[in-house]
mmCIF file with all atom_site columns, C-alpha atoms in Angstrom:
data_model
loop_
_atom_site.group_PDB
_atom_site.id
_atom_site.type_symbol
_atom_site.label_atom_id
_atom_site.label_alt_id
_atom_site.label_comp_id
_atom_site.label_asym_id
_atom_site.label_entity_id
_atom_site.label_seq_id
_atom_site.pdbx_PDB_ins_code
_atom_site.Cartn_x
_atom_site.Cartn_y
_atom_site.Cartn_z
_atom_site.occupancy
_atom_site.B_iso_or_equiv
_atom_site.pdbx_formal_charge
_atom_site.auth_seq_id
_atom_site.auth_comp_id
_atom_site.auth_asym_id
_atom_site.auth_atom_id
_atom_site.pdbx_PDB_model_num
ATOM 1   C CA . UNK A 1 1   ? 14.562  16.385  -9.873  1.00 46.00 ? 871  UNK A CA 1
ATOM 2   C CA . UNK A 1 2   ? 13.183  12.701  -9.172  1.00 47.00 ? 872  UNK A CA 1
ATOM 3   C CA . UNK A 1 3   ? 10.745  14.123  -6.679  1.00 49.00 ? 873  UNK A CA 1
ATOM 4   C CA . UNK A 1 4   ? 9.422   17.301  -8.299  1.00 47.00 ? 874  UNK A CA 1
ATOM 5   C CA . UNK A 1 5   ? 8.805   14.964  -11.524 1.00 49.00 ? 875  UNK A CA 1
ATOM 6   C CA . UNK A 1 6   ? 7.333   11.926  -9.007  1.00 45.00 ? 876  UNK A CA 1
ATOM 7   C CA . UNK A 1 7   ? 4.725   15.278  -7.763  1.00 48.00 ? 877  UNK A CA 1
ATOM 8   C CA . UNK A 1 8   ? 4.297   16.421  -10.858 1.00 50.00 ? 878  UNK A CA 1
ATOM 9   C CA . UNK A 1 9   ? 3.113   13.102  -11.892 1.00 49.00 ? 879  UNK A CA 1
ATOM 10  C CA . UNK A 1 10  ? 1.140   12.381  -9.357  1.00 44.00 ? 880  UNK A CA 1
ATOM 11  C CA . UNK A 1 11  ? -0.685  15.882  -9.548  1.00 46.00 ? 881  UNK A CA 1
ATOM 12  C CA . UNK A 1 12  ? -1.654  15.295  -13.558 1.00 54.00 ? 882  UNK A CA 1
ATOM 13  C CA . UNK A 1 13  ? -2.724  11.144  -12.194 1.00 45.00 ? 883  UNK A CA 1
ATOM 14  C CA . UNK A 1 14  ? -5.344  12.407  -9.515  1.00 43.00 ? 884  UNK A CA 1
ATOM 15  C CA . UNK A 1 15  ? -6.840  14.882  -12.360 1.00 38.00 ? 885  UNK A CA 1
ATOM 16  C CA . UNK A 1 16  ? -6.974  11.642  -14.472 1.00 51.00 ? 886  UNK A CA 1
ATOM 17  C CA . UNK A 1 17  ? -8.261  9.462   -11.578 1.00 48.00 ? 887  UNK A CA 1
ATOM 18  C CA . UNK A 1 18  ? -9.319  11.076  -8.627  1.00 45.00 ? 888  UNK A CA 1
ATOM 19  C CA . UNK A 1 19  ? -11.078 8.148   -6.959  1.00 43.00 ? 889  UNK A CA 1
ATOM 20  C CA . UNK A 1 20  ? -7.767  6.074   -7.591  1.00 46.00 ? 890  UNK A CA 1
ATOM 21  C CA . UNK A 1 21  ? -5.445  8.463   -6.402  1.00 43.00 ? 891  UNK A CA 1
ATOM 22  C CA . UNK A 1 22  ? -8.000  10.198  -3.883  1.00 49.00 ? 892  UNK A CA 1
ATOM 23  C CA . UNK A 1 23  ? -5.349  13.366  -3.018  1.00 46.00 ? 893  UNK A CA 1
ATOM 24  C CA . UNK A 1 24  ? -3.945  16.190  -4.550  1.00 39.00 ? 894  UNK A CA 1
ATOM 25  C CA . UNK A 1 25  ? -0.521  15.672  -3.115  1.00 52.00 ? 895  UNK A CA 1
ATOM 26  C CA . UNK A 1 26  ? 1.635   12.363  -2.466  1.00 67.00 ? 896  UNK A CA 1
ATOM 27  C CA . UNK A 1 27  ? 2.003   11.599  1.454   1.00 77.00 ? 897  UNK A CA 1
ATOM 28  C CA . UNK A 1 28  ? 4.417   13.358  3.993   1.00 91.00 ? 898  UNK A CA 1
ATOM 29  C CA . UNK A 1 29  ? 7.547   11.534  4.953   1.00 93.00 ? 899  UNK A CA 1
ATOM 30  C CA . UNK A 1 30  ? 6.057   11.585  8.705   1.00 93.00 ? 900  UNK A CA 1
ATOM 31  C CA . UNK A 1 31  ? 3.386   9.715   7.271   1.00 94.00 ? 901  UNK A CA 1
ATOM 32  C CA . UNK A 1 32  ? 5.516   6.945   5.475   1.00 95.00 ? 902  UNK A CA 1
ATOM 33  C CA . UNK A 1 33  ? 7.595   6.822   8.433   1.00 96.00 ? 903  UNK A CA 1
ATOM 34  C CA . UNK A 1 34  ? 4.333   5.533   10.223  1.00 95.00 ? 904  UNK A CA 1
ATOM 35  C CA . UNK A 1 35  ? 3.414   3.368   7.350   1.00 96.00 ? 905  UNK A CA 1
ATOM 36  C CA . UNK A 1 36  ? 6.767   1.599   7.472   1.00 97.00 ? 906  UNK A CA 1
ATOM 37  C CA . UNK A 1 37  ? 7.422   1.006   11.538  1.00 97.00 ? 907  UNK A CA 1
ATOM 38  C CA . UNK A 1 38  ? 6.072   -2.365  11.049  1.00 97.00 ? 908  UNK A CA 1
ATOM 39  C CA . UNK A 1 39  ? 8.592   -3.685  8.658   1.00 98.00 ? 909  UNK A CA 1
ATOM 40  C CA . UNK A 1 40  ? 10.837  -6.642  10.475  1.00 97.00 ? 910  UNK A CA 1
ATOM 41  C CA . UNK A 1 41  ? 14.120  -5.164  12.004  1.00 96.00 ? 911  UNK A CA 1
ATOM 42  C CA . UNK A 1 42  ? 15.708  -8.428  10.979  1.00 97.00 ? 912  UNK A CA 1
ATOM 43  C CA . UNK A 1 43  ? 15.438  -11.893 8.794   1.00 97.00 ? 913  UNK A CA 1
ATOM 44  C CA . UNK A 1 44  ? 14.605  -11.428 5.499   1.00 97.00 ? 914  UNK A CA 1
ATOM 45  C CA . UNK A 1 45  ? 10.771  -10.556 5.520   1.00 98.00 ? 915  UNK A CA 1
ATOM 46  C CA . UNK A 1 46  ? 8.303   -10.168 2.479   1.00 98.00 ? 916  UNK A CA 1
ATOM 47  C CA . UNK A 1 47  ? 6.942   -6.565  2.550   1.00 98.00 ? 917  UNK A CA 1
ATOM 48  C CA . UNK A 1 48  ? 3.967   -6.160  -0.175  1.00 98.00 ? 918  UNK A CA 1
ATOM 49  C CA . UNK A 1 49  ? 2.808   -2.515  -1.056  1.00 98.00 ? 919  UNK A CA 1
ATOM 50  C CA . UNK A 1 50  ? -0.155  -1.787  -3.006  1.00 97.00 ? 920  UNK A CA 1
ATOM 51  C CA . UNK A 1 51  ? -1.040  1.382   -4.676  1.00 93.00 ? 921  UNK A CA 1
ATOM 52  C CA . UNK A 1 52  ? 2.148   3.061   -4.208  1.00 94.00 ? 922  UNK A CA 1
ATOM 53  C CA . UNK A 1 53  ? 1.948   5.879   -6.513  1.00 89.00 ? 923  UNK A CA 1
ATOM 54  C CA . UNK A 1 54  ? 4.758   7.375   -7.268  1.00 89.00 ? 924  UNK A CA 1
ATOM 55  C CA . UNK A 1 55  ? 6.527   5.885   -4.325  1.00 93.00 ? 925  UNK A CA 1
ATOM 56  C CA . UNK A 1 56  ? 5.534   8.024   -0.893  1.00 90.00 ? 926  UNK A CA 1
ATOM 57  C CA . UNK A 1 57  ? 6.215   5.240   0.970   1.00 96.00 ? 927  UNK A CA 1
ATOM 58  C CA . UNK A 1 58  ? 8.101   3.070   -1.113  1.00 97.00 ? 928  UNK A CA 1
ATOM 59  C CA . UNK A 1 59  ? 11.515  4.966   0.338   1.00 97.00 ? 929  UNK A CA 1
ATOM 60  C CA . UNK A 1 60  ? 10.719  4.749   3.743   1.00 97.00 ? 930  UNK A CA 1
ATOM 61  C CA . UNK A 1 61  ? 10.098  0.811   3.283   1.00 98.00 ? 931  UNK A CA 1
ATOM 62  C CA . UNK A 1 62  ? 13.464  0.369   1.486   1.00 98.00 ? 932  UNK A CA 1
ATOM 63  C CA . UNK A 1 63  ? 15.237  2.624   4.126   1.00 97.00 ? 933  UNK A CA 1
ATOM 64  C CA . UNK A 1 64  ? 13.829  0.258   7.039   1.00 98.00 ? 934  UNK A CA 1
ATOM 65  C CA . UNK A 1 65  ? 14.509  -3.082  4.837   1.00 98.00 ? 935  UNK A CA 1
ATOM 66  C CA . UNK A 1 66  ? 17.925  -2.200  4.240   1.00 97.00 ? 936  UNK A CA 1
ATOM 67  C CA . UNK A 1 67  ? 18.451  -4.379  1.598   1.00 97.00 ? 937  UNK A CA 1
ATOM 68  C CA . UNK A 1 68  ? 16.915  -7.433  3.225   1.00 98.00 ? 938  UNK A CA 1
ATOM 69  C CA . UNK A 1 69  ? 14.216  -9.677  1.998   1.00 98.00 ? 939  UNK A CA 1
ATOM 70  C CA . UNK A 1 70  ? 11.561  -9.230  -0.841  1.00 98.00 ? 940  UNK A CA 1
ATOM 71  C CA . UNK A 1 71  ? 9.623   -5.581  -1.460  1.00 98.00 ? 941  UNK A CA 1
ATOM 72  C CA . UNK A 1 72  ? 7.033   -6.003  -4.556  1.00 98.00 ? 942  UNK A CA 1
ATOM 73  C CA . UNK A 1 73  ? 4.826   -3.122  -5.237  1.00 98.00 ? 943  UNK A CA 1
ATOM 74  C CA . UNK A 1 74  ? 1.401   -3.480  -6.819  1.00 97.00 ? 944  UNK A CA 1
ATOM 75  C CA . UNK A 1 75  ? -0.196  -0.689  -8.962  1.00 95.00 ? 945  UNK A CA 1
ATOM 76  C CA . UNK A 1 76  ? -2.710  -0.674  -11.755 1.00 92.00 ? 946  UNK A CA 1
ATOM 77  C CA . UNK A 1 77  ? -1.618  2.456   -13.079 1.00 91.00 ? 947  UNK A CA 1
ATOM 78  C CA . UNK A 1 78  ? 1.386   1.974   -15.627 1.00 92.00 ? 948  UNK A CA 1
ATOM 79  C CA . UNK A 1 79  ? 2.495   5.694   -15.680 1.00 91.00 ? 949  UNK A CA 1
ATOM 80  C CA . UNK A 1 80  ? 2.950   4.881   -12.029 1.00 90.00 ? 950  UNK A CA 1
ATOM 81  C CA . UNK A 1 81  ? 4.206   1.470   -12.343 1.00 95.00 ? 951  UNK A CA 1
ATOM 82  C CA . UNK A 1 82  ? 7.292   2.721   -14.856 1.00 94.00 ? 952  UNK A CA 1
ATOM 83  C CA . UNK A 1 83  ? 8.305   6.001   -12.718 1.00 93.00 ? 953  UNK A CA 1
ATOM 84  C CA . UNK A 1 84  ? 8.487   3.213   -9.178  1.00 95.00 ? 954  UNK A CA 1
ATOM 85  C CA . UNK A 1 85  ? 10.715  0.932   -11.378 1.00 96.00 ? 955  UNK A CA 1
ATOM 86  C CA . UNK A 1 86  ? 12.942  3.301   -12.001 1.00 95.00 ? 956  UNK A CA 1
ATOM 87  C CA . UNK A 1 87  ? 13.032  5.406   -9.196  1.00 95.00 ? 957  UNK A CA 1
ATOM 88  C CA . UNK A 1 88  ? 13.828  1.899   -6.774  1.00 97.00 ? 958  UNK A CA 1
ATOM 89  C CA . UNK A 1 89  ? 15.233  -0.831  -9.174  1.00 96.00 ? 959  UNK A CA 1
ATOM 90  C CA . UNK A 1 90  ? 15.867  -3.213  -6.183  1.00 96.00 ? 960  UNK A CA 1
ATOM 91  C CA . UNK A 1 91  ? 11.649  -3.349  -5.720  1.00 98.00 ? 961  UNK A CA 1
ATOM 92  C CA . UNK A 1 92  ? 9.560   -5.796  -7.738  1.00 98.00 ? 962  UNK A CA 1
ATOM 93  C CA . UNK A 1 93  ? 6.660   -3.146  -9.414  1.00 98.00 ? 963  UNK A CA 1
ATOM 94  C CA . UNK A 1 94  ? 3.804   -5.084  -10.457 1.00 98.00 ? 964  UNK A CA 1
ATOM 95  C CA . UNK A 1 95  ? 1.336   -3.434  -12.815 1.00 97.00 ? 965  UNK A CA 1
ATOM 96  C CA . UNK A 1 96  ? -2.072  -5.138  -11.824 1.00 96.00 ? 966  UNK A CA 1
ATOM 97  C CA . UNK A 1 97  ? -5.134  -5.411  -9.513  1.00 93.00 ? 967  UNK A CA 1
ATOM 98  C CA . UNK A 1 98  ? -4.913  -5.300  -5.614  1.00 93.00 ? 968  UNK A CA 1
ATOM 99  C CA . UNK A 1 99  ? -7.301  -8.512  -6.142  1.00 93.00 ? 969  UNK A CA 1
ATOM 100 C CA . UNK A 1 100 ? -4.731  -10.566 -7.303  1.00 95.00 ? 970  UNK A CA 1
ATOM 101 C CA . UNK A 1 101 ? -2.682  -10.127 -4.942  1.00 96.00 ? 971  UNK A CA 1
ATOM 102 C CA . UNK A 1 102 ? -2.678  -14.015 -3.653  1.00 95.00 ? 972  UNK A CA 1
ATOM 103 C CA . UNK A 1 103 ? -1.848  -15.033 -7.592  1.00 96.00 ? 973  UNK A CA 1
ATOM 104 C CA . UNK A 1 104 ? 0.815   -12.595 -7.942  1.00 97.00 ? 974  UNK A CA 1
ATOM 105 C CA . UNK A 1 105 ? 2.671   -13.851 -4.544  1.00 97.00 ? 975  UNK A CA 1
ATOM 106 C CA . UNK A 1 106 ? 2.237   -17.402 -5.652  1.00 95.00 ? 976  UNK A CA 1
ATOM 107 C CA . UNK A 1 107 ? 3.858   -16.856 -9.056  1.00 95.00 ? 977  UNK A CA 1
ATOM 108 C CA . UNK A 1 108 ? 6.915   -15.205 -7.590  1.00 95.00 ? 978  UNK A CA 1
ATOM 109 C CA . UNK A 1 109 ? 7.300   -17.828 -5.196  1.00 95.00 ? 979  UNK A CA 1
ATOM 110 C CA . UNK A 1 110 ? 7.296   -14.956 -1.745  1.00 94.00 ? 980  UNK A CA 1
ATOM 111 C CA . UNK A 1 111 ? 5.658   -17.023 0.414   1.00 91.00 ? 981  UNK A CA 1
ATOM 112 C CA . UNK A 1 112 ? 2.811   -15.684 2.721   1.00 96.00 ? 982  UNK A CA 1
ATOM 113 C CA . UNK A 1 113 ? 3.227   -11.897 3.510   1.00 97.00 ? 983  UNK A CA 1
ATOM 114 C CA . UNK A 1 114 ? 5.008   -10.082 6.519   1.00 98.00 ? 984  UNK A CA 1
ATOM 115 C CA . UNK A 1 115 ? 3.763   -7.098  6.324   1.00 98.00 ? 985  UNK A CA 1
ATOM 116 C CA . UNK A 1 116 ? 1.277   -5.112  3.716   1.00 98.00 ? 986  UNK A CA 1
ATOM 117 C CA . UNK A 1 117 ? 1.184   -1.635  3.161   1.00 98.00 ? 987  UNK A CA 1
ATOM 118 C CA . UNK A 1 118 ? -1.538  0.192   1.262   1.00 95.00 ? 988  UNK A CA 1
ATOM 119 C CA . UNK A 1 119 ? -2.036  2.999   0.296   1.00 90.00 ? 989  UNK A CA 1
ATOM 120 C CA . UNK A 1 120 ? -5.317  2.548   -1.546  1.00 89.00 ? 990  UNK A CA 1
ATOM 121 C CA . UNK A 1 121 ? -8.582  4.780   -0.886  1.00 79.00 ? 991  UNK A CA 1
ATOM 122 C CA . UNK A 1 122 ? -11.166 3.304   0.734   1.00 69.00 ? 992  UNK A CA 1
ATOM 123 C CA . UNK A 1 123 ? -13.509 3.699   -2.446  1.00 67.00 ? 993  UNK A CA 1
ATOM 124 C CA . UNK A 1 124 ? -11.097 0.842   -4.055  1.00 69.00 ? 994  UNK A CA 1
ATOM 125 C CA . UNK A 1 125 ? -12.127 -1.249  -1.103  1.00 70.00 ? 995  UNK A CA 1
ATOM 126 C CA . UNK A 1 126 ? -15.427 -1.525  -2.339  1.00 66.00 ? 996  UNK A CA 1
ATOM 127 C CA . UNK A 1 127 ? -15.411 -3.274  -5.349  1.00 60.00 ? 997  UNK A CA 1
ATOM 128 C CA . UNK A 1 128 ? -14.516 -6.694  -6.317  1.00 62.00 ? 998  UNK A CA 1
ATOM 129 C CA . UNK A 1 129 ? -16.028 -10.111 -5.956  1.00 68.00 ? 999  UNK A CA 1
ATOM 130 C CA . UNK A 1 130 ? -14.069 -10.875 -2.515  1.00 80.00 ? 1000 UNK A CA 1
ATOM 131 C CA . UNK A 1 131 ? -13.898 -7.888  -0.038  1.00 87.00 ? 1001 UNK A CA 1
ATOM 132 C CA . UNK A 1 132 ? -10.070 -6.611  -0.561  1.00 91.00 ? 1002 UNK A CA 1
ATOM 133 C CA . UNK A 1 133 ? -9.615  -6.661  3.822   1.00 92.00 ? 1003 UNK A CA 1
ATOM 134 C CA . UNK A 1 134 ? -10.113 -10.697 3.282   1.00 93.00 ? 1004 UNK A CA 1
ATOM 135 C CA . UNK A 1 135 ? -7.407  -11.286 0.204   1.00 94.00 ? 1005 UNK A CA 1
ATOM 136 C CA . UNK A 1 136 ? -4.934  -9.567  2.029   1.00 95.00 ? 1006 UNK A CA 1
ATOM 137 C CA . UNK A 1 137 ? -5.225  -11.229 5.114   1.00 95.00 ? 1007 UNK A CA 1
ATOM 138 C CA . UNK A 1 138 ? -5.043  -14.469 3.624   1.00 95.00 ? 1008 UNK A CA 1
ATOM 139 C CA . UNK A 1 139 ? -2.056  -13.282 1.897   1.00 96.00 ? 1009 UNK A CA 1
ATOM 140 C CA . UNK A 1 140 ? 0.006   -12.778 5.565   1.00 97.00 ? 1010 UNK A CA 1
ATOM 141 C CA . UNK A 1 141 ? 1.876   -15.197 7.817   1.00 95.00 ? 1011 UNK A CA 1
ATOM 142 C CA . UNK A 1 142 ? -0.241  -15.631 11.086  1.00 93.00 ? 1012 UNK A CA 1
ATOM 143 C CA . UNK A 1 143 ? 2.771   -12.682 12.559  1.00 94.00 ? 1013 UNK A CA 1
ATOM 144 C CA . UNK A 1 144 ? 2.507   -10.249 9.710   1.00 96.00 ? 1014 UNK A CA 1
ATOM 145 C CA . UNK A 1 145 ? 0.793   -6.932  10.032  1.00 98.00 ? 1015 UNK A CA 1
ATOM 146 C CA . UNK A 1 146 ? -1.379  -4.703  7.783   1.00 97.00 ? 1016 UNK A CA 1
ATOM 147 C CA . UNK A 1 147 ? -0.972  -0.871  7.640   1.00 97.00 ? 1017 UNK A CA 1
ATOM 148 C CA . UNK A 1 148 ? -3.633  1.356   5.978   1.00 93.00 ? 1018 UNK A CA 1
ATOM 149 C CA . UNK A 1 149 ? -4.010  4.941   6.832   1.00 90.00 ? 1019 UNK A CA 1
ATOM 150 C CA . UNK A 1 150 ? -6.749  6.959   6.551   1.00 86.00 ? 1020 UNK A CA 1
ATOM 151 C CA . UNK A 1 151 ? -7.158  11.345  6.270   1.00 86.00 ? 1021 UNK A CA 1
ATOM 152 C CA . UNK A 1 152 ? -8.668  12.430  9.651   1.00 79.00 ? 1022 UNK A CA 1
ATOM 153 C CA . UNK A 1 153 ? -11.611 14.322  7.840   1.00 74.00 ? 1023 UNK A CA 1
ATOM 154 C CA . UNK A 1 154 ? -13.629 11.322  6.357   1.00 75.00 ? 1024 UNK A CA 1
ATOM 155 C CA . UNK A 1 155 ? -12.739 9.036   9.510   1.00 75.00 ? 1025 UNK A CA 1
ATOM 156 C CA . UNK A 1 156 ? -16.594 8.663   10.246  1.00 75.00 ? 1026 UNK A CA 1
ATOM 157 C CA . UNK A 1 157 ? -17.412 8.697   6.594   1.00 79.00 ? 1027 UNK A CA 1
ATOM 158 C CA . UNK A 1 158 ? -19.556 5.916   5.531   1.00 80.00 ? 1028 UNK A CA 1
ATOM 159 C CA . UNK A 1 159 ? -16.895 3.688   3.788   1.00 75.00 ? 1029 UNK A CA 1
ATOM 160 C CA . UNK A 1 160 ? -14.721 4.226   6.270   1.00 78.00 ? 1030 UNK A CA 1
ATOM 161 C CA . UNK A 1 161 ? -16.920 2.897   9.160   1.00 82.00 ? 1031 UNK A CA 1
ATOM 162 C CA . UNK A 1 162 ? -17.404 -0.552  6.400   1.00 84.00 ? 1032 UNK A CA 1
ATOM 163 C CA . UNK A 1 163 ? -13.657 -0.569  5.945   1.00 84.00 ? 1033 UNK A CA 1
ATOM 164 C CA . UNK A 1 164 ? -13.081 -1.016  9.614   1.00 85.00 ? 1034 UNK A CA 1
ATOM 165 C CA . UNK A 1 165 ? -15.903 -3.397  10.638  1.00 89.00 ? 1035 UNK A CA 1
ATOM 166 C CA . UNK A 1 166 ? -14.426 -5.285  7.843   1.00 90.00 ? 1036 UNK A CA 1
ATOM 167 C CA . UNK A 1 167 ? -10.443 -5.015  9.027   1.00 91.00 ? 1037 UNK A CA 1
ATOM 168 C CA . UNK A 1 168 ? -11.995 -5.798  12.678  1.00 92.00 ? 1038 UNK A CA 1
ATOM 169 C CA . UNK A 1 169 ? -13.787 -8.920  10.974  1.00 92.00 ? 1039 UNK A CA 1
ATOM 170 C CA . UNK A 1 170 ? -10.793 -10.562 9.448   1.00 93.00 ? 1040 UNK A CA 1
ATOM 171 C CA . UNK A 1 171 ? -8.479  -9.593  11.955  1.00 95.00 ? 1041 UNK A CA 1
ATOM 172 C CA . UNK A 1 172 ? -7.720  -10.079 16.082  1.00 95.00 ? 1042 UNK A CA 1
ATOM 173 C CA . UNK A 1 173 ? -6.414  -6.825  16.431  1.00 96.00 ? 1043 UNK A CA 1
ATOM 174 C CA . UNK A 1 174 ? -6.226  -3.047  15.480  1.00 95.00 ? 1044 UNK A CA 1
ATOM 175 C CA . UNK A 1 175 ? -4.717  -0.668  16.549  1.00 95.00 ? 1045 UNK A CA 1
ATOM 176 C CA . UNK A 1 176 ? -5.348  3.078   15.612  1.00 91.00 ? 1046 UNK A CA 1
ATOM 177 C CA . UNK A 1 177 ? -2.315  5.425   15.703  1.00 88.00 ? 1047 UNK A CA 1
ATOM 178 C CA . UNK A 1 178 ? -2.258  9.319   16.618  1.00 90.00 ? 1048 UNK A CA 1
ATOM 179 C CA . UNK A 1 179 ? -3.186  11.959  14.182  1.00 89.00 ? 1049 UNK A CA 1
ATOM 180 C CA . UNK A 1 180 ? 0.137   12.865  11.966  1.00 92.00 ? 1050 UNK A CA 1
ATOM 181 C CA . UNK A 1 181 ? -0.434  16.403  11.816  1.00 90.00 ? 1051 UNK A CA 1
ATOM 182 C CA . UNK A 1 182 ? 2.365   17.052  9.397   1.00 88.00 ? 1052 UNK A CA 1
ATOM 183 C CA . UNK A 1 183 ? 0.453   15.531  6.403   1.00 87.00 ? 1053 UNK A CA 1
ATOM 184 C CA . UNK A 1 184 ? -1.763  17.043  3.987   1.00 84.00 ? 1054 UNK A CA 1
ATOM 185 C CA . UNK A 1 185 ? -4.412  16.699  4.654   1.00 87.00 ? 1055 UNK A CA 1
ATOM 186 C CA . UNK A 1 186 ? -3.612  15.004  8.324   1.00 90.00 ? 1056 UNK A CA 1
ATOM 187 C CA . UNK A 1 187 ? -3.892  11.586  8.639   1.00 91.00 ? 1057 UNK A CA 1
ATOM 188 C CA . UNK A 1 188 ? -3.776  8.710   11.081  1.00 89.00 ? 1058 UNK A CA 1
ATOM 189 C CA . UNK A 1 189 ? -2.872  4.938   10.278  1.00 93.00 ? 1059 UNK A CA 1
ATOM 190 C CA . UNK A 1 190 ? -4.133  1.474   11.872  1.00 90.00 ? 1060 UNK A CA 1
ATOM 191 C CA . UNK A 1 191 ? -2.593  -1.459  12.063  1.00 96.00 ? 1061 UNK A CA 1
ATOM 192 C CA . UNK A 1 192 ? -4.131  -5.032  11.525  1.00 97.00 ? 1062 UNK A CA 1
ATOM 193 C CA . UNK A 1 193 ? -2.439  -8.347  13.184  1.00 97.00 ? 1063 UNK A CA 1
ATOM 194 C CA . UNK A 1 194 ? -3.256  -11.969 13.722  1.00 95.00 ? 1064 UNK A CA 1
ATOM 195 C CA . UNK A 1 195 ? -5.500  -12.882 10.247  1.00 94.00 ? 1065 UNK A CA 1
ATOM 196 C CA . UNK A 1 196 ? -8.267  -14.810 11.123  1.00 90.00 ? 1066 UNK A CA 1
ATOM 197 C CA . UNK A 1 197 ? -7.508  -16.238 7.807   1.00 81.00 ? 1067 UNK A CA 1
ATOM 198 C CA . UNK A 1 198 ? -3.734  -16.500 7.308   1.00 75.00 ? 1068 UNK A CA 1
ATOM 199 C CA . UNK A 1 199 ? -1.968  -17.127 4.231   1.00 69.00 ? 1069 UNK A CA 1
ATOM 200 C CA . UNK A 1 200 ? -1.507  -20.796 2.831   1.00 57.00 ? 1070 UNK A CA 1
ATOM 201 C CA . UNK A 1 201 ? 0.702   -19.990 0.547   1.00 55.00 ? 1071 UNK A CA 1
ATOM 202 C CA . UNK A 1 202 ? 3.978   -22.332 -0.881  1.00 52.00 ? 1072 UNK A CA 1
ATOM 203 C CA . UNK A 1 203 ? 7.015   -21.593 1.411   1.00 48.00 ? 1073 UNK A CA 1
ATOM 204 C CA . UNK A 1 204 ? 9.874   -18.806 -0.107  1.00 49.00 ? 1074 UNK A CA 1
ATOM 205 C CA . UNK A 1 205 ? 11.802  -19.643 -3.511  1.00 45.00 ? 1075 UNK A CA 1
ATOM 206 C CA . UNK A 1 206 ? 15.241  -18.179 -3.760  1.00 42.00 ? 1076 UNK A CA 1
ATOM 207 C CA . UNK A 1 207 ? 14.698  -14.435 -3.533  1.00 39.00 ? 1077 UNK A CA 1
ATOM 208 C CA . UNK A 1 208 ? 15.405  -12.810 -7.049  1.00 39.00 ? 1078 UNK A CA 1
ATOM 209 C CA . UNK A 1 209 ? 17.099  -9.222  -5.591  1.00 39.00 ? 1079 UNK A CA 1
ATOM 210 C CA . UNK A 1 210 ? 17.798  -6.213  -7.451  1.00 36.00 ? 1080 UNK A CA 1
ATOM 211 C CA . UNK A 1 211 ? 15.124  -6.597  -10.537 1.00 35.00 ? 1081 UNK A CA 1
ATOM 212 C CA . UNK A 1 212 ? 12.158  -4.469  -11.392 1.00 35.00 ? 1082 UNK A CA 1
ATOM 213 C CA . UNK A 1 213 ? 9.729   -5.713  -13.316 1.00 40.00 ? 1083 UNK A CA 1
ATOM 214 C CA . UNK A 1 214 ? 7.144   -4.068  -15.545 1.00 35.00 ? 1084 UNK A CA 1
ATOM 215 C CA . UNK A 1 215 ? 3.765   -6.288  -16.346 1.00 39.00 ? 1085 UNK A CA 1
ATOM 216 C CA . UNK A 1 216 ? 1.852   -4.722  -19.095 1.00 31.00 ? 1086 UNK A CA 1
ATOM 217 C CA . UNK A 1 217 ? 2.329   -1.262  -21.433 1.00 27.00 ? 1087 UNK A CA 1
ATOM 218 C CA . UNK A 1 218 ? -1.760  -0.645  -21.442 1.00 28.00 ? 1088 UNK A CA 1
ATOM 219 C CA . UNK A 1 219 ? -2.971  2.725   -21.178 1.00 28.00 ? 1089 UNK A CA 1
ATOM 220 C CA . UNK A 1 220 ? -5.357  3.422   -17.640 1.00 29.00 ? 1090 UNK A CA 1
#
């Protein structure tokens, strides 16, 4: 029932935002498995996800965290925001901008990033004062990784070619992964390491587990 009203949602959201939510149908599981290898097999790491949705990948990331470590989600759109809180109470759901990303990490006291997952378009990327690439590399420890996939038919689309000479920019290595077939439509996902930038921010407060938070009711 939780996933036919999580597709249902996220069928009347793209109508509503199209350039937001940029498909038709949330992502395959093959897909978030992909999206999720990179999460730490052990310690207790700080996984951020932004634009999650209605939680595609969300799952697979608290299946390979087990429990462990920090998992906040960032999403501007509240109908979004509420369904993610209470589908997965143990992840921190943020209702705000992608841009403040460093801000939000610095209030909840995470210290710098392990791994970021997003599942933004690339027509998100463009915006903003400080190309999106750069704030979340400064957001990861010099070890962490960023995953962003990408549908195989717009690969040599215009914005795509900016987002990657802009990944390849602020980071020392990508790697691009094999087409997942079993997607609709198929897609393929890189992975960023070693910021040229990495985060400064203040080392780990006590990790608050098990609470879901809500910021803001406003309408998107």
């Amino acid at each position: 029932m939780v996933e036919r009203t999580g597709h249902a949602l996220f069928v009347r959201e793209f109508f509503r935002h199209p350039v937001r939510t940029a498909s038709l149908v949330p992502s395959s599981s093959a897909l978030a498995a992909r999206m999720a290898a990179r999460v730490p097999a052990t310690g207790d790491p700080v996984v951020v996800e932004l634009g999650p949705g209605t939680g595609a990948f969300t799952g697979a990331l608290q299946e390979r965290l087990g429990g462990r470590g920090r998992h906040v989600a960032i999403d501007l759109n509240p109908r979004m925001t509420g369904h993610l809180a209470r589908r997965f109470p143990r992840v921190e759901v943020v209702e705000d901008s992608a841009d403040a990303l460093p801000r939000i990490l610095a209030e909840r006291g995470t210290g710098p990033a392990d791994l970021v997952v997003s599942g933004l378009p690339f027509t998100v990327f463009e915006g903003g004062e400080r190309p999106l690439v750069d704030t979340i590399a400064s957001v990861l420890a010099p070890g962490g990784a960023y995953t962003q996939f990408s549908y195989s038919w717009t690969r040599w689309a215009a914005p795509a070619r900016r987002q990657r000479a802009r990944v390849r920019a602020a980071f020392t290595g990508v790697e691009t992964g094999r087409t997942v077939w079993r997607n609709f439509p198929p897609a393929f996902v890189y992975v960023a390491t070693g910021p040229v930038s990495p985060a400064a921010l203040p080392a780990p407060a006590a990790a608050v587990g098990g609470v879901a938070e809500i910021v803001g009711v406003g309408g998107a």
